[in-house]
Tab-separated table of N, CA and C in Angstrom:
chain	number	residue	atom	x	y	z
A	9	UNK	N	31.148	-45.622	-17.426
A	9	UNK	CA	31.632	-44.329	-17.868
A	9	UNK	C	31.973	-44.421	-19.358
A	10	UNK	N	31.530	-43.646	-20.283
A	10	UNK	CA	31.562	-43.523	-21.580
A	10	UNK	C	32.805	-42.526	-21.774
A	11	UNK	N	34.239	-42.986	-21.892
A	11	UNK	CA	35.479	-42.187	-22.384
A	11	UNK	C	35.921	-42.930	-23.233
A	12	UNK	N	37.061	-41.640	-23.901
A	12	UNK	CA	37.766	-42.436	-24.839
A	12	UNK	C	39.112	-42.623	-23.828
A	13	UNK	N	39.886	-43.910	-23.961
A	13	UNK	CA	40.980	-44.335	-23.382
A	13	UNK	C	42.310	-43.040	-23.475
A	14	UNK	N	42.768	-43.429	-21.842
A	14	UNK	CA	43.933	-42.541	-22.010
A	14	UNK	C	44.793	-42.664	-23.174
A	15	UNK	N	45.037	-43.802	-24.054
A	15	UNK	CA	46.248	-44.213	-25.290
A	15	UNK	C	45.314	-43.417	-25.954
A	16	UNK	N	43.721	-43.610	-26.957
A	16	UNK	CA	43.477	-42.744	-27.128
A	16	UNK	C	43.744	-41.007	-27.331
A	17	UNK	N	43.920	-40.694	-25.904
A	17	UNK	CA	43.955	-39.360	-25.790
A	17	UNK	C	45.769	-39.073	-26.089
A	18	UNK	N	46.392	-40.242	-25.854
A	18	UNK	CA	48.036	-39.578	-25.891
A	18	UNK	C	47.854	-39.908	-27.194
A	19	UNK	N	47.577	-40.459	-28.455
A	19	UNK	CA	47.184	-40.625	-29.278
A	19	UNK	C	47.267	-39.429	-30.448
A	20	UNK	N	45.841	-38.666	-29.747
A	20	UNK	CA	45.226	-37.580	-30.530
A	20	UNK	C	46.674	-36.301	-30.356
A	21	UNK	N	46.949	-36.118	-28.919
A	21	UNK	CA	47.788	-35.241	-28.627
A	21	UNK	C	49.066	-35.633	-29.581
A	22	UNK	N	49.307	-36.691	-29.559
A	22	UNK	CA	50.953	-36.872	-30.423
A	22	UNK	C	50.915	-36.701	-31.668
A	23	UNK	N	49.549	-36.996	-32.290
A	23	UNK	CA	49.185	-36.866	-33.666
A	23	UNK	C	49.113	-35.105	-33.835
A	24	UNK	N	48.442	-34.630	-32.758
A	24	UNK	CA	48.536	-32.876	-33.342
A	24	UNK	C	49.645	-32.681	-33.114
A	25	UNK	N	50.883	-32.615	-32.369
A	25	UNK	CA	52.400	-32.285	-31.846
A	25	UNK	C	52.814	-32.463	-33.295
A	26	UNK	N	52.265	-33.293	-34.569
A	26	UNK	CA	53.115	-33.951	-35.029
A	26	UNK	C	52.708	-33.141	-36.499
A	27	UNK	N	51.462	-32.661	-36.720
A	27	UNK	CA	50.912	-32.272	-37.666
A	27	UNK	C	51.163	-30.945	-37.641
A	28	UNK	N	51.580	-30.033	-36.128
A	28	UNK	CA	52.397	-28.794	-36.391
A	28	UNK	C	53.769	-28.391	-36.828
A	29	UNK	N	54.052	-29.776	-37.164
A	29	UNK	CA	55.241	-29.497	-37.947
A	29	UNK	C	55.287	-29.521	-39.754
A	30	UNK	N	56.804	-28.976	-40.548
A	30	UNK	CA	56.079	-29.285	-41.570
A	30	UNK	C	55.678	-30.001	-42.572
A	31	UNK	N	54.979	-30.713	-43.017
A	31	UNK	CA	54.511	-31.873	-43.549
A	31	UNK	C	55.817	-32.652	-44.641
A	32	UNK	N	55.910	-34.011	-44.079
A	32	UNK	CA	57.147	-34.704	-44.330
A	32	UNK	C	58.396	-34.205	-42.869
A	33	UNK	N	58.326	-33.178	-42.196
A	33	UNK	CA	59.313	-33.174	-41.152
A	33	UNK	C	59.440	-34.554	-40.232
A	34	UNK	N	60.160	-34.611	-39.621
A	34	UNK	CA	59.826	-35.939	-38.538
A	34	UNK	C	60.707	-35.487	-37.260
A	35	UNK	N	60.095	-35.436	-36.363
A	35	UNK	CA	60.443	-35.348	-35.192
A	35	UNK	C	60.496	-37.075	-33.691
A	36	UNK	N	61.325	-36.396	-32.991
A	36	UNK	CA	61.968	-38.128	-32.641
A	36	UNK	C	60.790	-37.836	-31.384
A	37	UNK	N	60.508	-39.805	-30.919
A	37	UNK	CA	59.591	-39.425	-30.223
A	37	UNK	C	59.536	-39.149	-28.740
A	38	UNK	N	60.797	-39.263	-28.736
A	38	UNK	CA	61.334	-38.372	-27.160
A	38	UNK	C	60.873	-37.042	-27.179
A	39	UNK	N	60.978	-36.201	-28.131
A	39	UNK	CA	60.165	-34.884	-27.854
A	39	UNK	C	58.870	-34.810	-28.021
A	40	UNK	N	58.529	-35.618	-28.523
A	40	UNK	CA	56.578	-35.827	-28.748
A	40	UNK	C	56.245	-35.933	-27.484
A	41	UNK	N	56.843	-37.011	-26.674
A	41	UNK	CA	56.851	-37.371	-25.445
A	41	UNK	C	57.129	-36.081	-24.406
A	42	UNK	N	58.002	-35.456	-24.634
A	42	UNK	CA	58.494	-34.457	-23.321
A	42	UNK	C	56.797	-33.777	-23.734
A	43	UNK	N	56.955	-33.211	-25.014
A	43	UNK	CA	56.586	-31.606	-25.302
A	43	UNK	C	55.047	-32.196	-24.779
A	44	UNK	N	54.279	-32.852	-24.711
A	44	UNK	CA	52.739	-33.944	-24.343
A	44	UNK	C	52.567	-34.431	-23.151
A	45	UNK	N	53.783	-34.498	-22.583
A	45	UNK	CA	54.036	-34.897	-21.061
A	45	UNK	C	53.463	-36.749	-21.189
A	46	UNK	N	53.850	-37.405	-22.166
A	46	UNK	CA	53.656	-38.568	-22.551
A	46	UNK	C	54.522	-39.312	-21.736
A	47	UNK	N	54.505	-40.614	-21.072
A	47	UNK	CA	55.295	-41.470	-20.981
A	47	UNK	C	56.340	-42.142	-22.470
A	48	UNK	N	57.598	-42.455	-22.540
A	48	UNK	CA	57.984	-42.548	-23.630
A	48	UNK	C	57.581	-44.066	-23.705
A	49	UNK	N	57.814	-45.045	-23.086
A	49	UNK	CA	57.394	-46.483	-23.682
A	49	UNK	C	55.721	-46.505	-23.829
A	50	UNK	N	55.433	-45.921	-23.451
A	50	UNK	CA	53.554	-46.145	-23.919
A	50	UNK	C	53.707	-45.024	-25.510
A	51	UNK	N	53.948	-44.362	-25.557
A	51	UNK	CA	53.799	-43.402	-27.129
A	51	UNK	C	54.780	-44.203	-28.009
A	52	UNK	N	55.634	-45.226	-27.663
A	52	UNK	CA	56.501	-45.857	-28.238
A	52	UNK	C	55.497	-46.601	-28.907
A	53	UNK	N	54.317	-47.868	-28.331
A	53	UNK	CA	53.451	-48.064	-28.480
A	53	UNK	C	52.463	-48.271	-29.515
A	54	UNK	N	51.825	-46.496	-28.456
A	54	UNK	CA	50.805	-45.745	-29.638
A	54	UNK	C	51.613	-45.610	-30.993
A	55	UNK	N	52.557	-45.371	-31.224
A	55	UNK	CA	53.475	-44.823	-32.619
A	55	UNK	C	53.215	-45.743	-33.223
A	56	UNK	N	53.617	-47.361	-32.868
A	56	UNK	CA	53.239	-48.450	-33.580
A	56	UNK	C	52.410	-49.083	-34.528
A	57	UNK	N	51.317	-48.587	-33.152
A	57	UNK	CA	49.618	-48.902	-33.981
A	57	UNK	C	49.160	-47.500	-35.056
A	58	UNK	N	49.908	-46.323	-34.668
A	58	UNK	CA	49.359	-45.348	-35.636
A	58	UNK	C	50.173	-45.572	-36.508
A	59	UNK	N	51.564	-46.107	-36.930
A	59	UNK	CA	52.268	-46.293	-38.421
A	59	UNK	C	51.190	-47.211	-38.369
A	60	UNK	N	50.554	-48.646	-38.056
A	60	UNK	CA	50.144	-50.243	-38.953
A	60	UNK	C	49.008	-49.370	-39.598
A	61	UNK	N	48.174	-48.294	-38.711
A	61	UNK	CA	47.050	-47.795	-39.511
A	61	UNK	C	47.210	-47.045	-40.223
A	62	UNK	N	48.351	-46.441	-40.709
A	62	UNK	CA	48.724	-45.780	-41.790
A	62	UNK	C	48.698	-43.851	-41.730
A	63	UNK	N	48.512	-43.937	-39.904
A	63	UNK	CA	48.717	-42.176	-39.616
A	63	UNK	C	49.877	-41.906	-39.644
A	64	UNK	N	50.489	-42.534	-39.267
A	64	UNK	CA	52.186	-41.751	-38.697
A	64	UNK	C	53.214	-43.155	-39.601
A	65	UNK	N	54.242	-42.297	-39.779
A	65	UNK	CA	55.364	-42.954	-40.356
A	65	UNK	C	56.718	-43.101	-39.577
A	66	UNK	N	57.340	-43.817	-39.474
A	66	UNK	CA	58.605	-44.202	-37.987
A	66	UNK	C	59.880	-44.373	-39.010
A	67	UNK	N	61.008	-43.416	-38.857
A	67	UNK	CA	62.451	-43.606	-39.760
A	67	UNK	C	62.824	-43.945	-38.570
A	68	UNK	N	63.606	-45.210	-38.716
A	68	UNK	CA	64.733	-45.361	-37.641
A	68	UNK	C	66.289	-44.742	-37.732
A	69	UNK	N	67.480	-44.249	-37.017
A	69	UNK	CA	68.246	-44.120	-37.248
A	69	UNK	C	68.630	-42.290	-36.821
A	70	UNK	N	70.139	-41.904	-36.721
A	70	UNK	CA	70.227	-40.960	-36.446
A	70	UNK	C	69.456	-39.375	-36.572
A	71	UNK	N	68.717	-39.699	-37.845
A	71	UNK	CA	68.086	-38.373	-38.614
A	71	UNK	C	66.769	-38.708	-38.487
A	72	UNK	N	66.410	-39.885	-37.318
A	72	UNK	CA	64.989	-40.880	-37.620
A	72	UNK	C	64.145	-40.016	-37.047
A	73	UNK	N	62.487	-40.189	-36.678
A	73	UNK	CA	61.722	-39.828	-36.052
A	73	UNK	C	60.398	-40.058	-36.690
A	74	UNK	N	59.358	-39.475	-36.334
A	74	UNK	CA	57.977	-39.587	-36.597
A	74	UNK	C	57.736	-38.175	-37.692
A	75	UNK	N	56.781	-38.939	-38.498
A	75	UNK	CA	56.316	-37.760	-39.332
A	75	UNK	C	54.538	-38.376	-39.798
A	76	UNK	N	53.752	-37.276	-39.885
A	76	UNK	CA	52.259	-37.712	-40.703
A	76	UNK	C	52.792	-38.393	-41.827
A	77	UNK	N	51.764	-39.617	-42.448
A	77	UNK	CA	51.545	-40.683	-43.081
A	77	UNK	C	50.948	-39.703	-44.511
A	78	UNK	N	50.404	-38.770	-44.118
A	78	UNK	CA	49.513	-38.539	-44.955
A	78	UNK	C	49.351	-36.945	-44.514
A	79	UNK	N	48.702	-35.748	-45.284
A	79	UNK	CA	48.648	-34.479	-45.057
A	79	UNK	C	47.210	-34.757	-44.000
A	80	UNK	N	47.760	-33.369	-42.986
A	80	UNK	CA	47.074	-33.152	-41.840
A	80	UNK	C	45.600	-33.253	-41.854
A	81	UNK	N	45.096	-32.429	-42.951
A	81	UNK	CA	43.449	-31.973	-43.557
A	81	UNK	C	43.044	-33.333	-44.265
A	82	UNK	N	43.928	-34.400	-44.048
A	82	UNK	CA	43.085	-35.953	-44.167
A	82	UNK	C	42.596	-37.008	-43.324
A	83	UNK	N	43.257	-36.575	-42.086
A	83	UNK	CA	43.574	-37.591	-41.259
A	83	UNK	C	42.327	-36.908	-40.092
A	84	UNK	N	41.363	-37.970	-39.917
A	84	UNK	CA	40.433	-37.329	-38.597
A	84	UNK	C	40.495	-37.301	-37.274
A	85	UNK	N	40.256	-36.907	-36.578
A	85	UNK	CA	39.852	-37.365	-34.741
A	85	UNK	C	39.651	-38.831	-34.829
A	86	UNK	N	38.302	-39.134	-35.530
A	86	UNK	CA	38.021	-40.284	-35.423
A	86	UNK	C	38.579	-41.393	-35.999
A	87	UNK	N	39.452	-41.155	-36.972
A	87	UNK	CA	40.550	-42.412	-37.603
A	87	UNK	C	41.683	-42.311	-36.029
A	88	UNK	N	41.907	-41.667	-35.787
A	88	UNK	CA	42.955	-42.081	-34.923
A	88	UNK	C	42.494	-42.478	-33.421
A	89	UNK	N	41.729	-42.255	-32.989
A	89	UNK	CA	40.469	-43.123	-31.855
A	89	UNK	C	40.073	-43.993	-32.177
A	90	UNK	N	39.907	-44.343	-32.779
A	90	UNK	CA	39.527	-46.002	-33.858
A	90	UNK	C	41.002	-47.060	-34.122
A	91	UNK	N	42.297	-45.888	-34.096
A	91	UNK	CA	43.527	-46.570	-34.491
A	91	UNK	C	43.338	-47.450	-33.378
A	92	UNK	N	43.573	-46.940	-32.143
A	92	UNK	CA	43.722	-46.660	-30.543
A	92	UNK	C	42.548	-48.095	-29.852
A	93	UNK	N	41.581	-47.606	-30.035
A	93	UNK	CA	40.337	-48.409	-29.530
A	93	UNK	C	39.495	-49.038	-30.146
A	94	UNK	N	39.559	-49.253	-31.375
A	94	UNK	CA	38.841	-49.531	-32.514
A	94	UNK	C	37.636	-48.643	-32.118
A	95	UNK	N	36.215	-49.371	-32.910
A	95	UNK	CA	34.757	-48.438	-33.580
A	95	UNK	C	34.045	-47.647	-31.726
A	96	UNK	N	33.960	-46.722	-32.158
A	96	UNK	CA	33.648	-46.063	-31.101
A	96	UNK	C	31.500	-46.670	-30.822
A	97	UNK	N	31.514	-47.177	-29.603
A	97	UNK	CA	30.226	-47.204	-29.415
A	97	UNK	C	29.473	-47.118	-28.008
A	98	UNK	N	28.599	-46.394	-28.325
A	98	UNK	CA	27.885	-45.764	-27.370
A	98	UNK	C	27.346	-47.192	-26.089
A	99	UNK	N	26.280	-48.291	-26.951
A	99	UNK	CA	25.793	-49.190	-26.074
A	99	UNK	C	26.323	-50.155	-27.002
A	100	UNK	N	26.081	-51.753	-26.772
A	100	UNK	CA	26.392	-52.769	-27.287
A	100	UNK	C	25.243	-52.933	-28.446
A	101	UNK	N	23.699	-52.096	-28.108
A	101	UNK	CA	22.847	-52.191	-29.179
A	101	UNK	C	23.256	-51.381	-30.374
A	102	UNK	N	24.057	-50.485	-29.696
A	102	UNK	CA	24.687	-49.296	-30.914
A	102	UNK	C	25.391	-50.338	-32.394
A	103	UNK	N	26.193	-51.052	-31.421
A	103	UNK	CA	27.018	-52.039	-32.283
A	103	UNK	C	26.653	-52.654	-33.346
A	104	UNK	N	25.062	-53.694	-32.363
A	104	UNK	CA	24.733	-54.872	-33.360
A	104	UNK	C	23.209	-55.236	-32.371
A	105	UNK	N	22.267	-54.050	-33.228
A	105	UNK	CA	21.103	-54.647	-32.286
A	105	UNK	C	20.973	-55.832	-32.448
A	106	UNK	N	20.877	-56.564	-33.065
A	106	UNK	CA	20.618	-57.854	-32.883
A	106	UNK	C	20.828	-58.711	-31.639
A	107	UNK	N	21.829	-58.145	-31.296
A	107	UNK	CA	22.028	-58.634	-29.709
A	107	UNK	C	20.914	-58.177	-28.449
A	108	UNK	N	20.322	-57.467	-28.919
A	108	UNK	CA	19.312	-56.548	-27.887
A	108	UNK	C	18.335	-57.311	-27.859
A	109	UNK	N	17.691	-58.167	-27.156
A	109	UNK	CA	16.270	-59.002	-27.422
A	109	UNK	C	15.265	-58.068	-26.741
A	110	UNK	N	15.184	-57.158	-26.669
A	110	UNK	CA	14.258	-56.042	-26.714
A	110	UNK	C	14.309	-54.670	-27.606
A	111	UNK	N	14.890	-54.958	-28.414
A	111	UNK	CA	15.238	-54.063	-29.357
A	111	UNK	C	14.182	-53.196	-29.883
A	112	UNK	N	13.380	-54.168	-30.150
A	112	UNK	CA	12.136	-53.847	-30.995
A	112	UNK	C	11.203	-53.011	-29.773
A	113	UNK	N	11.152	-52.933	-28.551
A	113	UNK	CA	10.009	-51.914	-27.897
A	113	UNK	C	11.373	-50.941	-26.989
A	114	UNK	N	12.422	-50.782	-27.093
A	114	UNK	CA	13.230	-50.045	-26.182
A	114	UNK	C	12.934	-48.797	-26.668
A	115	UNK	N	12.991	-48.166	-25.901
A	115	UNK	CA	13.272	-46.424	-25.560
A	115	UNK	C	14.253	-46.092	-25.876
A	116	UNK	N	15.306	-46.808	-25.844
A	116	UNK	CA	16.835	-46.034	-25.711
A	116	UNK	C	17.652	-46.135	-27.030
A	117	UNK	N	17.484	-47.144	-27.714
A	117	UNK	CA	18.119	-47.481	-28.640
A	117	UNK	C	18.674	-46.560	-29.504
A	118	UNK	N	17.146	-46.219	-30.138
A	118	UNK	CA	17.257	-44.701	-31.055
A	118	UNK	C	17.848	-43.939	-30.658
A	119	UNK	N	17.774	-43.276	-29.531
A	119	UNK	CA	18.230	-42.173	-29.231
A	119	UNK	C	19.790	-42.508	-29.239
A	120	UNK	N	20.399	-43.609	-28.012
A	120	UNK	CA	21.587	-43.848	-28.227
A	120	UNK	C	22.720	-44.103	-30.236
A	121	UNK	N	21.605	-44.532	-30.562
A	121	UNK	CA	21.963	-44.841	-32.203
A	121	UNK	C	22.249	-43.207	-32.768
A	122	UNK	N	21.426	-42.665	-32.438
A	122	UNK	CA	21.333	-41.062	-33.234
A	122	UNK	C	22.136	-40.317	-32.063
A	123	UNK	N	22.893	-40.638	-30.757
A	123	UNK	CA	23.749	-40.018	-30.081
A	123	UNK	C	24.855	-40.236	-30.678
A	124	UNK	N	25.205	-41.370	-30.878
A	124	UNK	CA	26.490	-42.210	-31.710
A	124	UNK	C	26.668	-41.930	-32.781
A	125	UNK	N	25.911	-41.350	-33.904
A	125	UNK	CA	25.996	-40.950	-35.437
A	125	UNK	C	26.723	-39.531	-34.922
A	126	UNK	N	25.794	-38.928	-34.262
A	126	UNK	CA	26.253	-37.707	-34.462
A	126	UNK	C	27.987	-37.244	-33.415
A	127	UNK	N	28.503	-38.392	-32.836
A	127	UNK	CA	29.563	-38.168	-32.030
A	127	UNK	C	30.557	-38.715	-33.416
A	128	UNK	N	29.987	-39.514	-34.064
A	128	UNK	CA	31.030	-40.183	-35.068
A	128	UNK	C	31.039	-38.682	-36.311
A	129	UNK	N	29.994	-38.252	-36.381
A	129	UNK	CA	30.080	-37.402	-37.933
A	129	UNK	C	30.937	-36.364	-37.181
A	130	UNK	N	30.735	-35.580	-35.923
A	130	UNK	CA	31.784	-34.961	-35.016
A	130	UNK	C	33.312	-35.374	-35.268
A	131	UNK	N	33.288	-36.090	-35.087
A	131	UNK	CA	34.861	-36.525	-34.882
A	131	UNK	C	35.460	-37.043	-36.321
A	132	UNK	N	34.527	-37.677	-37.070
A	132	UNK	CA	35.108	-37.487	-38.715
A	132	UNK	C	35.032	-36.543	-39.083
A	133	UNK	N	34.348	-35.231	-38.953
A	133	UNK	CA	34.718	-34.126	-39.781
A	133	UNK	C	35.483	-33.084	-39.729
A	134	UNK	N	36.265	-33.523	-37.983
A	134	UNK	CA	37.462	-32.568	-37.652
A	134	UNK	C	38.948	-33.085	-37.891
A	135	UNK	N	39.149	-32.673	-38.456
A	135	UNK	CA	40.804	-33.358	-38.726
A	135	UNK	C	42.073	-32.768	-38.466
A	136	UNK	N	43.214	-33.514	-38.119
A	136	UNK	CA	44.015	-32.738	-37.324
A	136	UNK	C	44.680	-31.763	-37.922
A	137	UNK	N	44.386	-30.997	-38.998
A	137	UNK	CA	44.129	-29.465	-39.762
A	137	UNK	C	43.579	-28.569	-38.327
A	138	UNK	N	42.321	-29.099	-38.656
A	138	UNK	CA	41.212	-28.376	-37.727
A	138	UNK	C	42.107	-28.400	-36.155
A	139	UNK	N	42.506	-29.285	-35.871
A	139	UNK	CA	42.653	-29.198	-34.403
A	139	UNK	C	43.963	-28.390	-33.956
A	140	UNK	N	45.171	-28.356	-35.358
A	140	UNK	CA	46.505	-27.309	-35.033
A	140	UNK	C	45.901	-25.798	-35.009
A	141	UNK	N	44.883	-25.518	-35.603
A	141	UNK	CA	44.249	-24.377	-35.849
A	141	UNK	C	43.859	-23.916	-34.891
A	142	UNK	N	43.043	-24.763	-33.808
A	142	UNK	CA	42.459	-24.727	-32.683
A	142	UNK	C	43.297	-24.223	-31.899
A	143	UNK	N	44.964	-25.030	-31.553
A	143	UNK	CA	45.893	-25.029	-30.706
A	143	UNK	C	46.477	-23.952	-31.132
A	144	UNK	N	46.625	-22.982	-32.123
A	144	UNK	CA	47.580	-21.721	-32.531
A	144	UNK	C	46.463	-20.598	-32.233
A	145	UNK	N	45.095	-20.973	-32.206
A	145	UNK	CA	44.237	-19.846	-31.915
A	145	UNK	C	44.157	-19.862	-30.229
A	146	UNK	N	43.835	-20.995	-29.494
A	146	UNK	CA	44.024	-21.027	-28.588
A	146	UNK	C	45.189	-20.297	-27.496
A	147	UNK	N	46.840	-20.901	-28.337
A	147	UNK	CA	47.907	-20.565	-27.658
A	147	UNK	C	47.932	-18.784	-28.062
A	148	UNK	N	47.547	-18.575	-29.179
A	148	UNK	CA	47.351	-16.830	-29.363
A	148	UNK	C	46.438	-15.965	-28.468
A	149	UNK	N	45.602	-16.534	-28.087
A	149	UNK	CA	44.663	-16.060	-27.054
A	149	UNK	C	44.944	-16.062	-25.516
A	150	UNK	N	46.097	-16.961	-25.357
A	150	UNK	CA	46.670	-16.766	-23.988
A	150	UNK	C	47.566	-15.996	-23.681
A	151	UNK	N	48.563	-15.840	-25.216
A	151	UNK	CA	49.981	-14.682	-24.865
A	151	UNK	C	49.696	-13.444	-25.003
């Protein structure tokens, strides 16, 4: 099965929770957690690996919480799925044909190679700009 991991996905969700606020705000990650329906020691976690990669920033202390690293319209889908799981790939030939000792007469390769470009240029060119936009057009369309 070709998914991206549940941390992944609590990931992407904590990163948009976080980018609707306003840039430099920081919110603690007990409410990232409620408002995402996150477990709090696993987003405790994810928070970790998204400050080392340089998405999210962690104040400790009474006034502490999480805030973007960086403005929203920089940060992609795919930097933070990559934080999570590292390089996203389709087959192991995707990776490093070289490993494929049929590389050279397969059927699949290409296609999988040019499935994988275009899931990566997807997900780098939406950024979590794009995706609060999504969620305020979305939540407007339901009330």
């Amino acid at each position: 099965m070709l998914e991206i991991t549940r941390q992944a996905d609590y990931a992407l969700r904590a990163t948009v929770e976080v980018a609707r606020m306003e840039y430099g705000e920081r919110a603690p990650t007990a409410t990232i957690a409620e408002r995402q329906q996150i477990p709090l020691p696993f987003l405790a976690k994810i928070v970790s690996q998204l400050v080392v990669r340089g998405i999210l920033e962690a104040t400790r202390g009474a006034s502490g919480g999480v805030s973007l690293a960086r403005p929203a319209d920089t940060i992609t889908m795919l930097e933070v799925i990559e934080a999570i799981d590292g390089p996203i790939t389709i087959n192991r030939c995707t990776r490093d044909p070289v490993v494929c000792e049929l590389s050279a007469t397969c059927p699949f390769c290409e296609i999988f190679t040019d499935a994988q470009q275009q899931l990566v240029d997807k997900l780098n060119g939406t950024t979590l700009q794009n995706l609060v936009e999504r969620v305020e057009n979305l939540e407007a369309a339901a009330a």
